[in-house]
């Protein structure tokens, strides 16, 4: 196998080092990082265009080959955002714009035009004109007029798996015994009284905790203990666990288990006898959701988890647009059954890319699964906003 190198800044001697590994072999920069990816709760990373082009020129002058990672970053549609685990787990945002040579929507950037100038100079002739860019649309405000609580969806649409012990997502008896890969899992059990709920770090990756339908808090890698209020009689304890994204590379690759990966304890006693609901949110489920009874008008203020729906009406040929979810907290957006990906108010990303080919003339159904606090409208805008920028050091 040919040894290659990855980097963003060309350190002295880096390409020469390859000769110590393999003599008289072609030199290849397999990943030249044109930008960087973003994590939820962090900044939007950008990398200086001039510095990038100058480094590309320096690499080519050495006679090495180069692969730009990324030339076009694109979008982590659905639940495919991935994650990083070094010192701690960090999930990637939905956008993979990456501050790359082409934007998330395929538009040209200054990096694109500066690279064209460089390549034209190297080959000694002008390059052909690039294709025209498709214009973007701003369809304005979209009202989410109906909602249905997650608790009202469970009995008619989903059959629980019964288990004495908590079962992780991958080992659920689903999909011809291949388990569940993405989405959410709801674990229900019966408790008597309250006390201290402790996960012993068995939540992957984030759990909302409810007593009956009342939200009492969240558990994740950093928060492993929660107080459950006292109450009379038997009550349902519910843990809605989200798979926030699988680690893409590194030592944790083979340790990926999501949901509850072990026992959860109430007052040091492990909980038992679970009903487990798989919430993969695949197209068949989203389609059946349209016809379930119980949709109601959205009240002025509502706490989820719940599904909300509205309609975007388009008169002309549909164009690319971006959905802005100001006033919403955290969840997933579906347009005509297509999963656009996650949004989360902690940012940095504030808009979701909606490709024109996923829209149609006339009515387009928007469904939002909101975990906590819902807004009333979402905005369709023609300019993306990926968050407060920070230059890569």
XYZ file of C-alpha atoms in Angstrom:
393
model
C 0.000 0.000 0.000
C 1.220 3.483 -0.840
C 1.860 5.596 2.261
C 0.369 9.101 2.046
C 0.026 12.140 4.310
C -2.848 14.340 5.481
C -2.483 17.952 6.609
C -3.715 21.529 6.313
C -0.450 23.448 6.667
C 2.733 22.293 4.962
C 5.319 21.901 7.720
C 9.019 21.779 6.725
C 10.170 18.263 5.976
C 6.687 16.725 6.006
C 6.784 15.441 2.417
C 10.473 14.496 2.763
C 9.453 12.296 5.687
C 7.630 10.050 3.195
C 11.041 9.141 1.709
C 12.064 7.702 5.062
C 8.941 5.519 5.024
C 9.125 4.465 1.373
C 11.940 5.431 -0.965
C 11.455 6.278 -4.635
C 7.665 6.169 -4.462
C 5.144 8.773 -5.665
C 4.267 11.391 -3.042
C 0.588 11.929 -2.349
C -1.284 14.281 -0.037
C -4.348 12.097 0.384
C -6.348 14.637 2.413
C -5.394 18.259 1.968
C -7.833 19.931 4.355
C -9.378 22.940 2.604
C -11.411 23.784 5.717
C -12.726 21.946 8.750
C -15.945 20.415 10.082
C -18.115 21.869 12.841
C -19.389 20.317 16.088
C -22.601 21.203 17.891
C -21.917 23.896 20.482
C -18.709 25.097 18.778
C -17.908 27.775 16.179
C -18.160 27.588 12.394
C -14.581 26.967 11.269
C -13.150 28.766 8.251
C -9.695 28.575 6.660
C -8.090 31.504 4.832
C -8.451 31.175 1.034
C -5.050 32.698 0.186
C -3.252 30.461 2.659
C -5.015 27.412 1.208
C -4.126 28.253 -2.410
C -0.519 29.086 -1.523
C -0.151 25.729 0.207
C -1.657 23.884 -2.782
C 0.874 25.665 -5.027
C 3.736 24.667 -2.710
C 2.636 21.016 -2.721
C 2.446 20.901 -6.516
C 5.880 22.519 -6.836
C 7.387 19.581 -4.945
C 5.969 17.221 -7.583
C 3.481 15.643 -5.180
C -0.069 14.733 -6.103
C -2.956 16.181 -4.114
C -6.526 15.369 -3.199
C -8.610 18.250 -1.838
C -10.618 17.214 1.204
C -13.137 18.650 0.799
C -13.648 20.080 -2.686
C -17.395 20.006 -2.035
C -18.362 19.155 1.514
C -22.129 18.845 1.083
C -24.670 17.918 3.732
C -25.074 15.246 6.394
C -28.712 14.576 5.515
C -30.784 12.350 7.781
C -28.970 11.017 10.833
C -25.637 10.724 8.979
C -23.748 13.586 10.648
C -21.103 11.490 12.380
C -19.014 12.403 15.399
C -15.518 12.768 16.787
C -14.185 11.128 19.928
C -10.766 12.176 21.135
C -10.755 13.545 24.682
C -14.552 13.691 24.614
C -17.468 12.814 22.341
C -18.474 15.615 19.945
C -21.190 15.201 17.324
C -20.918 16.927 13.942
C -23.535 19.401 12.743
C -25.865 18.617 9.838
C -24.020 20.853 7.390
C -20.734 19.597 5.978
C -20.066 22.875 4.214
C -16.516 22.572 5.589
C -15.620 26.038 4.259
C -14.751 23.995 1.165
C -14.043 25.067 -2.426
C -17.760 24.710 -3.240
C -20.406 25.595 -0.675
C -22.900 23.181 0.837
C -25.345 24.068 -1.966
C -22.653 23.734 -4.671
C -21.984 27.459 -5.135
C -18.555 28.839 -6.006
C -16.342 30.455 -3.370
C -13.231 32.628 -3.526
C -11.234 29.406 -3.028
C -12.744 28.042 -6.245
C -11.773 31.053 -8.354
C -8.287 31.344 -6.823
C -7.640 27.654 -7.513
C -8.772 28.178 -11.120
C -6.232 30.992 -11.473
C -3.495 28.759 -10.045
C -4.315 25.779 -12.272
C -4.669 27.990 -15.359
C -1.235 29.463 -14.666
C 0.307 25.994 -14.205
C -1.050 24.611 -17.504
C -0.433 27.883 -19.344
C -3.913 28.366 -20.754
C -7.359 29.517 -19.575
C -9.843 27.005 -18.200
C -13.358 26.669 -19.677
C -16.067 28.721 -18.023
C -17.756 26.978 -15.074
C -21.494 26.210 -15.199
C -24.009 28.821 -14.129
C -25.095 28.706 -10.508
C -28.768 28.019 -9.777
C -30.449 30.861 -7.905
C -31.849 30.254 -4.427
C -35.393 30.992 -3.248
C -36.802 32.651 -0.151
C -40.310 31.277 0.359
C -40.945 33.227 3.554
C -42.650 32.059 6.733
C -44.152 28.565 6.997
C -46.780 28.042 9.691
C -46.733 24.750 11.589
C -50.448 24.484 12.249
C -50.883 20.979 13.715
C -49.090 18.801 16.232
C -49.314 15.408 17.872
C -47.477 14.411 21.040
C -45.009 11.549 20.872
C -46.976 9.861 23.659
C -50.090 9.810 21.433
C -48.144 8.281 18.545
C -46.762 5.298 20.454
C -49.828 3.075 20.946
C -51.211 3.154 17.380
C -47.971 3.200 15.362
C -45.296 1.406 17.346
C -45.238 -1.948 19.111
C -42.775 -2.107 22.008
C -40.127 -4.749 22.504
C -40.381 -6.162 26.017
C -37.158 -6.938 27.854
C -36.182 -7.493 31.468
C -32.947 -5.591 30.841
C -32.175 -2.483 28.785
C -31.052 -3.430 25.253
C -28.802 -1.220 23.160
C -30.004 0.034 19.792
C -27.924 -2.368 17.694
C -29.154 -5.476 19.525
C -32.880 -4.728 19.325
C -34.744 -7.526 17.550
C -35.597 -5.454 14.462
C -34.906 -5.276 10.723
C -34.426 -9.017 10.231
C -32.366 -9.199 13.420
C -29.865 -6.567 12.247
C -30.960 -4.119 14.944
C -31.450 -0.360 14.756
C -28.755 1.902 13.341
C -29.946 5.494 13.763
C -32.552 7.701 15.383
C -34.019 7.461 18.864
C -34.991 4.713 21.298
C -37.578 5.156 24.048
C -37.161 3.042 27.193
C -40.142 2.764 29.561
C -40.297 1.125 32.960
C -42.408 1.434 36.135
C -41.045 3.003 39.315
C -42.393 3.512 42.813
C -41.321 6.704 44.535
C -38.435 8.957 43.588
C -34.763 9.374 44.364
C -31.457 9.477 42.502
C -31.326 8.139 38.961
C -27.763 7.203 37.959
C -26.641 6.037 34.508
C -23.067 4.920 35.338
C -22.241 6.393 31.923
C -24.515 3.948 30.088
C -26.375 6.575 28.002
C -25.352 6.894 24.344
C -25.561 9.679 23.583
C -28.207 11.842 25.219
C -31.391 10.986 27.139
C -34.397 13.085 28.015
C -36.007 11.769 31.199
C -39.752 11.882 31.887
C -41.958 10.743 34.757
C -45.186 9.811 33.007
C -45.203 12.716 30.501
C -43.468 15.313 32.703
C -39.918 16.264 31.726
C -37.448 16.081 34.634
C -34.055 16.541 32.959
C -31.350 15.233 30.633
C -28.539 12.705 30.930
C -25.455 12.404 28.725
C -21.688 11.866 28.950
C -21.251 14.763 31.384
C -24.481 14.485 33.383
C -24.856 10.952 34.750
C -27.158 11.590 37.719
C -30.602 13.133 38.077
C -33.100 13.608 40.896
C -36.485 11.974 40.314
C -39.229 13.754 42.293
C -41.202 11.774 44.841
C -44.740 10.752 43.951
C -47.470 8.437 45.096
C -48.153 5.080 43.527
C -46.564 3.542 40.483
C -45.417 5.850 37.685
C -43.804 5.460 34.288
C -40.164 6.410 33.970
C -39.300 7.178 30.343
C -35.887 7.729 28.810
C -35.894 9.047 25.240
C -32.341 8.299 24.084
C -30.869 9.904 20.975
C -28.063 8.478 18.878
C -26.367 11.819 18.146
C -24.019 10.372 15.533
C -21.444 7.619 15.172
C -17.734 8.253 15.501
C -16.172 8.363 12.008
C -12.601 7.351 12.771
C -10.196 6.525 15.577
C -9.954 3.998 18.373
C -13.657 4.215 19.296
C -14.831 2.909 15.899
C -15.413 -0.646 17.081
C -17.046 0.353 20.367
C -20.082 2.049 18.864
C -23.216 1.070 20.771
C -26.143 3.472 21.108
C -29.178 3.777 23.370
C -28.776 2.320 26.855
C -25.622 0.206 26.777
C -26.008 -1.081 30.347
C -28.038 -0.819 33.514
C -29.529 2.416 34.829
C -30.015 2.653 38.587
C -32.659 4.271 40.812
C -31.386 4.564 44.374
C -28.602 2.078 43.491
C -31.117 -0.542 42.306
C -30.946 -1.463 38.602
C -34.170 -0.814 36.703
C -35.891 -3.809 35.140
C -38.831 -4.814 32.907
C -38.645 -2.361 30.019
C -40.882 -1.564 27.115
C -38.565 -0.408 24.323
C -39.824 1.607 21.346
C -37.667 1.981 18.223
C -37.943 5.457 16.699
C -35.902 5.115 13.520
C -38.148 7.621 11.726
C -37.780 5.809 8.422
C -39.996 6.798 5.435
C -42.663 4.165 6.177
C -43.076 5.494 9.720
C -43.240 9.107 8.539
C -45.864 8.164 5.970
C -48.021 6.358 8.533
C -47.675 9.374 10.824
C -49.651 11.455 8.305
C -52.743 9.310 8.797
C -52.661 8.689 12.555
C -55.579 10.125 14.535
C -54.963 12.785 17.147
C -53.438 15.731 15.276
C -54.538 19.000 16.934
C -54.123 22.726 16.420
C -50.853 24.006 17.823
C -51.362 25.907 21.106
C -49.577 29.171 21.894
C -46.972 27.334 23.954
C -46.110 23.660 23.882
C -43.405 21.466 25.375
C -42.448 18.357 23.389
C -41.520 15.793 22.426
C -43.993 16.050 19.559
C -44.402 16.076 15.805
C -45.494 19.297 14.096
C -46.646 19.729 10.538
C -47.310 22.518 8.084
C -47.333 23.146 4.350
C -45.076 25.095 2.025
C -46.884 26.177 -1.139
C -44.773 26.824 -4.255
C -46.231 28.344 -7.420
C -43.190 28.179 -9.729
C -40.421 25.702 -10.482
C -38.944 24.821 -7.056
C -35.494 26.140 -6.183
C -32.959 25.414 -3.461
C -33.678 27.147 -0.172
C -32.592 27.123 3.468
C -34.841 26.587 6.491
C -34.244 28.757 9.558
C -35.634 27.341 12.821
C -35.478 30.324 15.128
C -37.503 29.694 18.296
C -37.196 25.909 18.046
C -34.898 24.016 20.403
C -33.740 20.662 19.065
C -35.023 18.092 16.623
C -35.248 16.844 13.051
C -36.952 18.263 9.931
C -38.687 16.208 7.211
C -39.799 17.697 3.872
C -41.993 15.507 1.658
C -40.679 12.557 3.666
C -36.995 13.477 3.165
C -34.972 13.809 6.380
C -33.068 17.118 6.156
C -31.171 16.400 9.372
C -30.881 17.779 12.861
C -31.165 21.326 14.183
C -30.137 22.474 17.665
C -30.335 25.938 19.135
C -26.816 25.674 20.639
C -25.496 26.127 17.079
C -23.347 27.036 15.348
C -25.570 26.028 12.409
C -28.834 27.974 12.157
C -30.164 26.981 8.717
C -30.798 23.611 7.067
C -30.152 23.201 3.337
C -33.261 22.121 1.389
C -32.457 21.093 -2.220
C -34.926 22.187 -4.895
C -35.337 18.634 -6.314
C -36.891 17.564 -2.998
C -39.634 20.169 -3.483
C -42.536 20.162 -5.932
C -44.961 22.685 -7.346
C -47.998 23.060 -5.132
C -48.097 21.750 -1.573
C -45.010 20.462 0.240
C -45.432 18.794 3.627
C -43.100 19.904 6.416
C -42.919 17.671 9.512
C -40.726 18.570 12.491
C -39.913 16.290 15.384
C -39.186 18.719 18.227
C -37.757 17.281 21.423
C -38.520 20.207 23.725
C -39.702 23.766 22.963
C -41.515 24.358 19.684
C -41.883 27.536 17.693
C -44.905 28.358 15.557
C -43.199 29.113 12.245
C -40.031 28.351 10.335
C -38.476 30.644 7.739
C -37.436 29.740 4.190
C -34.490 31.995 3.303
C -32.145 32.240 0.310
C -28.889 32.662 2.267
C -27.464 30.060 4.678
C -26.196 30.956 8.131
C -23.716 28.464 9.552
C -22.781 30.381 12.691
C -20.155 32.560 14.270
C -16.915 32.005 12.370
C -13.545 31.148 13.838
C -10.409 30.891 11.721
C -8.574 27.582 11.859
C -5.237 28.138 13.637
